[in-house]
Amino acid sequence: MTDSGMPVTVARAEDFDELARMLGHLFHGTLEPESHEVERGIFEPERTLLVRDGSELVGSASAFTRELGVPGGAVPAAHVTMVGVAPTHRRRGLLTGLMRRQLREIRDAAREPVAVLWASEGRIYPRFGYGLAAQRLAMECETVELRVPEPASAVRRLRLVPPAARQPELARLYDRLRVDRPGWSSRDDRWWRYVLSDPAAHRGGATELRLVAYDGPDGLDGYALWRTKDEGDRSGPRALTIAHEVVAATPEAYLALWRMLLSIDLTRRLSFRAGAVDEPLLRLVNEPRRLGAQLVDALWVRLVDVPAALAARRYATGLDVVIEVTDELFPENAGRWRLSGGPDGASCTRTDRPAQLGCDVRSLGELYLGGAGRPRWPPRPGTRAGTGSARRGGSGLRLAPRPGRHGDVLGGRRAGPGRYGRLMGEAERRRRRLRHHSEGDGPGRDPDGPAATTAEVHDGAEPPRTRRGGPVPEDREGERGLRGLVGSGSSQVGVSAAMRARDAARLRDEDLAEAEARLVVVRRNWVPREDLPRSGR
């Protein structure tokens, strides 16, 4: 029952037609019979909540049953969709009632520790505990002057084939790659039929959906789903290439696919709205700014069961930290939790130990997929630091072993997953290996890229020492564990190198006292009194 007194009921399969009509009005679309049947194929009535005013359907919220890729694996996640309230019944608490009941049912079922969605408007969902966990790059560009490097191999392995003809191979490649792609959602046969479906109503005046496949020595290594739209004028051809999804397991496949998409005859423009934040294409083209990349929100994540969600994923390096969580919706999530673990597993248990970091459940959602996370400043109300580095501005809870590649369809049309496998060329990988070797061979070193590491933990009689030789101050004891929450990014500087530089630059009390003793104040245009000209001389 909502606050307005209208009952909330669970849908039946026969409610789909009425629900589709209501959602068509809400999202300003025209319901076509062909697309109507496509959407019916993924509808889950038992997970759909409806609000009626008498016999009239005026509100809904649904979810899909899928897995969500997280650092180190995948977790069952409620993929929230079909959320809306009729314009005649807004401001009556219907949306609040639907969202609260849906989250409570997910929590009570104890099958899915997280919920995830794409938001039509970002301001709607933070009040229900959802945090922006992943962003994406939307690219709209002119292709005439864009160039990408020639592939290392002269062998051409690209093939144009009907999408449905290679669905089993696409599924195998996708499943092989998604284990290392935070933010990718699982696809069973129903979902592959949905992704490869091509109703005329979804084409927007463009061609049918097309597939270009890249075959490696051992089978399919990459593919792209795309279409073109003829928009020529009196000045000549100006067709648009619309790339929906680009997936590659090797640098060669990635490079070959993008060379083709950027150079199709008679096309002059390209649209790709599912790019990863660290999309390699930005570093491959000769003019990155011409890609017109715009950073926009993508996945919003809500931790429904905090300890289960934090224990379900993996971490870049060993960590042991106490987090104090606030959650207005679920008191079960509130309190102090000790998170311990690393690359091989994690545990999260309730504790009475002092908290090293305090945050609300929305902040945990923002950081859960291991992306860039929240900026250091300004802090949002409800997020506080406790001891150690958290008090000085925070480790930021960067949780990912590697930067996440995010995106999949959650009920909208093909937002598409991200790309690639190892996408830098051999020279780039060699450069990074040399840089990291020069930094040392500390624990957790990844030969193919940066990896966060913690300072060595001393359990014996000898206390840990700073880089200057002094004992570690008491307020830095929590920092050893908090460093494990810092993940690597695409920066040119490794995480461990940055931390060592920070530690080396941090002033001790002795340094400050010495500087104060040697302080000399100089005033501009000031002359000592004894050197001033005297009258009568």
Coordinates of C-alpha atoms in Angstrom, one line a residue, residues 20 205 212 232 235 273 377 463 472 514:
A20 CA 3.8 -1.4 -22.1
G205 CA 15.7 5.7 -40.0
V212 CA 31.5 -7.4 -38.2
G232 CA 23.9 13.1 -47.5
S235 CA 27.8 18.8 -50.7
R273 CA 27.5 6.1 -26.8
W377 CA 36.3 17.5 -2.1
P463 CA 57.7 -1.5 14.8
V472 CA 55.1 5.3 12.0
E514 CA 63.9 23.5 11.7

